[in-house]
Amino acid sequence: MGLNEWVMREGVLARAAGRVLVIDGTVWFERPLPRASALIHPRPTPRPGRHALRAHGVDVDRLDRREEYPGGVIEGWTTLTATWHHGELHAQAQDPMPAADVEPNRWISPPCPPPAAGWPVVPIVGSMTAANLPAFPPRREQWADLTITQITLFHPEPTQPVLVVAAEDPERAERALRPTFGAALCVVASRYRRRDIDAVQDRLQQELSARRWRMTSTGRSASDAGQPTVTAQFAWIESEVAQWAATVPDGLLDADAWLTPTTP
């Protein structure tokens, strides 16, 4: 996967929406952080996170949801367009926070053609918004024996659960699973080997633990074709990350970054 266009290089113009903190006259800008649902009163004075950046030229009077805390600490939210200079941001434009994005469900259309009679229909139980399969999918410890690299539940309709299985040996997985799941099964050849997936995930977990890369999280997911992906969330991308990502099999790394360049 190519991340070169996301690398934060000297002088680049970048854009992000996030939290602003003003502490002792210093302005910090960082990615939005989740808040605990339990309210603490009085709320503790916020502190900048590990990936907070010094920001210059921010108009603190124009911050969204501005709050003040004891000691003169100010917290607010904004969308900032700024120049990257020696690891700090110099504001060029300041806009309100965008509306919250609702991520669409990518697991709707299975990568297999539907059976002649259509995908099986299963009743929705209780307060569920979509039906579940009548049997449990293979547990993770069974994946190696069946050469499975990813299992994803698709829903062409809320009442039509389809088990999509990516496997290095599709015929082997098919023989083992078809008697249980019948027409609600879709088996596809995995684009990636288990050892390649594990190698990418291990590297990301090592870097997250070592705190060398500007990472915030990593995990596993699936593409809209039911193929395995390794996810990685970054505060921003550095050259070393982009160089490594270029060695990862195409499509395996599903990366995102909070602060990204707006110009080459």
Coordinates of C-alpha atoms in Angstrom, one line a residue:
M1 CA 0.0 0.0 0.0
G2 CA 1.3 3.5 -0.9
L3 CA 1.3 6.1 1.9
N4 CA 3.8 8.5 0.3
E5 CA 1.1 11.1 -0.3
W6 CA 0.3 11.2 3.4
V7 CA 3.8 11.7 4.6
M8 CA 4.2 14.9 6.7
R9 CA 7.1 16.7 5.0
E10 CA 8.6 20.1 5.9
G11 CA 6.5 22.9 4.5
V12 CA 3.5 20.8 3.5
L13 CA 0.0 22.2 4.0
A14 CA -2.1 19.8 6.2
R15 CA -5.7 19.7 7.4
A16 CA -7.4 18.0 10.3
A17 CA -10.3 18.4 12.7
G18 CA -9.5 18.0 16.4
R19 CA -9.2 19.3 19.9
V20 CA -7.4 22.5 20.9
L21 CA -5.9 22.9 24.4
V22 CA -4.5 26.2 25.6
I23 CA -2.2 25.6 28.7
D24 CA 0.0 28.3 30.1
G25 CA -0.2 30.2 26.9
T26 CA 0.8 27.2 24.7
V27 CA -1.7 26.0 22.1
W28 CA -1.9 22.3 21.5
F29 CA -3.8 20.6 18.7
E30 CA -4.6 16.8 18.7
R31 CA -6.9 14.2 17.2
P32 CA -10.4 13.9 18.7
L33 CA -10.3 11.6 21.8
P34 CA -13.2 9.5 23.0
R35 CA -14.7 10.5 26.3
A36 CA -15.9 8.2 29.0
S37 CA -19.7 7.9 29.2
A38 CA -19.6 8.3 33.0
L39 CA -19.5 12.0 33.9
I40 CA -17.1 13.1 36.6
H41 CA -18.0 16.3 38.5
P42 CA -16.1 18.5 38.5
R43 CA -14.5 17.4 35.3
P44 CA -10.8 17.1 35.5
T45 CA -8.7 19.6 33.7
P46 CA -7.7 18.2 30.3
R47 CA -4.1 17.5 29.4
P48 CA -2.6 17.1 25.9
G49 CA -2.2 13.5 24.7
R50 CA 0.9 11.8 23.4
H51 CA 0.4 12.9 19.8
A52 CA -0.6 16.5 20.5
L53 CA 1.2 19.1 18.3
R54 CA 2.2 22.7 19.1
A55 CA 0.0 25.0 17.0
H56 CA 0.5 28.7 16.2
G57 CA -2.0 31.3 15.0
V58 CA -5.1 29.5 16.3
D59 CA -8.0 31.9 17.1
V60 CA -9.2 30.6 20.4
D61 CA -12.2 32.8 20.4
R62 CA -13.5 30.9 17.4
L63 CA -13.3 27.4 18.9
D64 CA -16.4 25.2 18.9
R65 CA -17.7 24.0 22.3
R66 CA -15.2 26.2 24.1
E67 CA -14.8 25.5 27.8
E68 CA -12.5 27.0 30.4
Y69 CA -11.0 25.3 33.4
P70 CA -9.2 26.3 36.6
G71 CA -5.8 27.7 36.0
G72 CA -6.8 29.3 32.7
V73 CA -6.8 26.1 30.6
I74 CA -9.0 26.4 27.5
E75 CA -10.5 23.5 25.6
G76 CA -12.2 23.7 22.2
W77 CA -12.6 22.1 18.8
T78 CA -11.8 23.3 15.3
T79 CA -10.8 22.3 11.8
L80 CA -7.4 23.6 11.1
T81 CA -5.5 24.0 7.8
A82 CA -1.9 24.6 8.7
T83 CA 1.7 24.5 7.5
W84 CA 3.9 21.8 8.9
H85 CA 7.2 23.3 10.1
H86 CA 9.7 21.4 12.3
G87 CA 7.0 19.2 13.7
E88 CA 4.7 22.1 14.6
L89 CA 1.6 23.6 12.9
H90 CA 1.2 27.2 11.7
A91 CA -2.4 27.9 11.0
Q92 CA -3.5 29.2 7.6
A93 CA -7.3 28.7 7.9
Q94 CA -9.7 27.8 10.7
D95 CA -13.2 26.3 10.2
P96 CA -15.9 24.8 12.3
M97 CA -15.9 21.1 13.1
P98 CA -17.5 18.9 10.4
A99 CA -20.6 16.9 11.0
A100 CA -19.9 13.5 12.5
D101 CA -19.4 10.8 9.8
V102 CA -21.5 7.7 9.9
E103 CA -19.5 4.9 8.5
P104 CA -21.5 2.9 6.0
N105 CA -21.8 -0.9 6.3
R106 CA -19.3 -2.3 3.9
W107 CA -20.4 -5.9 4.4
I108 CA -23.7 -6.0 2.4
S109 CA -23.1 -7.7 -1.0
P110 CA -21.3 -11.1 -0.6
P111 CA -18.4 -11.7 -3.1
C112 CA -20.2 -14.9 -4.4
P113 CA -23.2 -14.9 -6.7
P114 CA -26.4 -15.7 -4.9
P115 CA -27.9 -19.2 -5.1
A116 CA -30.6 -19.8 -7.7
A117 CA -33.3 -19.5 -4.9
G118 CA -31.6 -16.4 -3.4
W119 CA -29.8 -16.1 -0.1
P120 CA -31.6 -18.0 2.8
V121 CA -33.9 -15.9 5.0
V122 CA -33.6 -16.2 8.8
P123 CA -36.0 -14.5 11.2
I124 CA -34.8 -11.5 13.2
V125 CA -35.0 -12.3 16.9
G126 CA -36.2 -9.9 19.6
S127 CA -34.6 -6.4 19.4
M128 CA -31.9 -7.4 16.9
T129 CA -31.7 -5.3 13.8
A130 CA -30.4 -8.1 11.6
A131 CA -30.6 -11.9 11.7
N132 CA -27.8 -14.2 12.9
L133 CA -26.7 -17.5 11.4
P134 CA -28.4 -20.6 12.8
A135 CA -24.9 -22.0 13.7
F136 CA -21.7 -20.5 15.1
P137 CA -18.8 -19.9 12.6
P138 CA -15.5 -21.8 13.2
R139 CA -13.6 -20.5 16.2
R140 CA -10.3 -18.8 15.7
E141 CA -8.3 -21.8 16.9
Q142 CA -10.0 -23.8 14.1
W143 CA -8.9 -21.4 11.3
A144 CA -5.5 -22.9 10.7
D145 CA -6.8 -26.4 10.1
L146 CA -9.3 -25.1 7.6
T147 CA -6.7 -22.6 6.1
I148 CA -9.1 -19.8 6.9
T149 CA -7.7 -16.2 6.9
Q150 CA -10.9 -14.3 7.5
I151 CA -14.6 -14.8 8.4
T152 CA -17.1 -12.0 7.9
L153 CA -20.9 -11.9 8.3
F154 CA -22.5 -10.1 5.3
H155 CA -26.2 -9.1 5.1
P156 CA -27.6 -8.5 1.7
E157 CA -30.8 -7.9 3.6
P158 CA -31.3 -7.8 7.4
T159 CA -33.0 -11.2 7.3
Q160 CA -30.2 -12.7 5.1
P161 CA -27.0 -13.5 7.0
V162 CA -24.3 -14.9 4.7
L163 CA -21.0 -16.3 6.1
V164 CA -18.2 -15.2 3.9
V165 CA -15.0 -17.2 4.4
A166 CA -11.6 -16.4 2.8
A167 CA -9.4 -19.4 2.8
E168 CA -6.0 -20.4 1.3
D169 CA -7.5 -23.7 0.3
P170 CA -11.2 -22.9 -0.6
E171 CA -12.1 -26.4 -1.4
R172 CA -11.0 -27.6 2.0
A173 CA -13.1 -24.9 3.8
E174 CA -16.0 -25.6 1.5
R175 CA -16.1 -29.3 2.3
A176 CA -15.9 -28.6 6.0
L177 CA -18.5 -25.8 6.3
R178 CA -21.1 -26.4 3.5
P179 CA -23.0 -29.2 5.4
T180 CA -23.5 -26.8 8.4
F181 CA -24.2 -23.5 6.6
G182 CA -25.7 -24.7 3.3
A183 CA -26.7 -21.9 0.9
A184 CA -25.8 -19.2 3.5
L185 CA -22.1 -19.9 2.9
C186 CA -19.7 -18.0 0.5
V187 CA -16.1 -19.3 0.3
V188 CA -13.5 -17.3 -1.6
A189 CA -9.8 -17.8 -2.2
S190 CA -7.8 -15.7 0.2
R191 CA -5.5 -13.1 -1.5
Y192 CA -3.1 -13.4 1.4
R193 CA -1.3 -16.1 3.3
R194 CA -1.7 -16.4 7.0
R195 CA 2.0 -15.8 7.6
D196 CA 1.9 -12.6 5.6
I197 CA -1.1 -11.3 7.5
D198 CA 0.6 -12.3 10.8
A199 CA 3.8 -10.6 9.8
V200 CA 2.1 -7.3 9.1
Q201 CA 0.0 -7.4 12.3
D202 CA 3.1 -8.3 14.4
R203 CA 5.1 -5.4 13.0
L204 CA 2.3 -2.9 13.7
Q205 CA 1.8 -4.2 17.2
Q206 CA 5.5 -4.0 17.9
E207 CA 5.6 -0.4 16.7
L208 CA 2.5 0.5 18.7
S209 CA 4.1 -1.0 21.9
A210 CA 7.5 0.7 21.2
R211 CA 5.8 4.1 20.5
R212 CA 8.2 4.7 17.6
W213 CA 5.5 5.4 15.0
R214 CA 2.7 7.9 15.5
M215 CA 0.2 5.1 15.8
T216 CA -3.0 5.1 17.9
S217 CA -4.4 1.6 17.3
T218 CA -4.1 -1.5 15.1
G219 CA -6.3 -4.6 14.6
R220 CA -8.0 -6.9 12.1
S221 CA -10.9 -6.4 9.8
A222 CA -12.2 -7.3 6.4
S223 CA -12.6 -5.6 3.1
D224 CA -15.9 -5.3 1.2
A225 CA -14.9 -8.4 -0.7
G226 CA -14.5 -10.4 2.5
Q227 CA -10.7 -10.4 2.3
P228 CA -8.6 -10.0 5.5
T229 CA -7.2 -6.6 6.3
V230 CA -4.9 -5.3 9.0
T231 CA -6.1 -1.9 10.2
A232 CA -3.8 0.8 11.5
Q233 CA -4.8 4.3 12.8
F234 CA -2.1 7.0 12.8
A235 CA -2.0 10.5 14.1
W236 CA 0.2 11.3 11.1
I237 CA 2.5 9.4 8.7
E238 CA 6.3 9.6 8.7
S239 CA 8.6 8.5 5.9
E240 CA 9.6 5.3 7.6
V241 CA 6.0 4.2 7.8
A242 CA 5.4 4.9 4.1
Q243 CA 8.6 2.9 3.2
W244 CA 7.5 -0.1 5.1
A245 CA 3.9 0.1 3.8
A246 CA 5.2 -0.1 0.3
T247 CA 6.5 -3.6 1.1
V248 CA 3.0 -4.9 2.3
P249 CA 0.9 -6.9 -0.2
D250 CA -1.5 -4.6 -2.0
G251 CA -4.8 -4.2 -0.2
L252 CA -3.8 -6.0 3.0
L253 CA -3.0 -2.8 5.0
D254 CA -6.1 -0.7 5.8
A255 CA -4.5 2.5 7.2
D256 CA -6.0 5.9 8.1
A257 CA -4.4 9.1 9.4
W258 CA -5.8 12.0 11.4
L259 CA -3.5 14.7 10.0
T260 CA -2.9 14.5 6.2
P261 CA -1.4 16.8 3.6
T262 CA -3.8 18.8 1.4
T263 CA -1.1 19.5 -1.2
P264 CA 1.7 17.4 -2.7

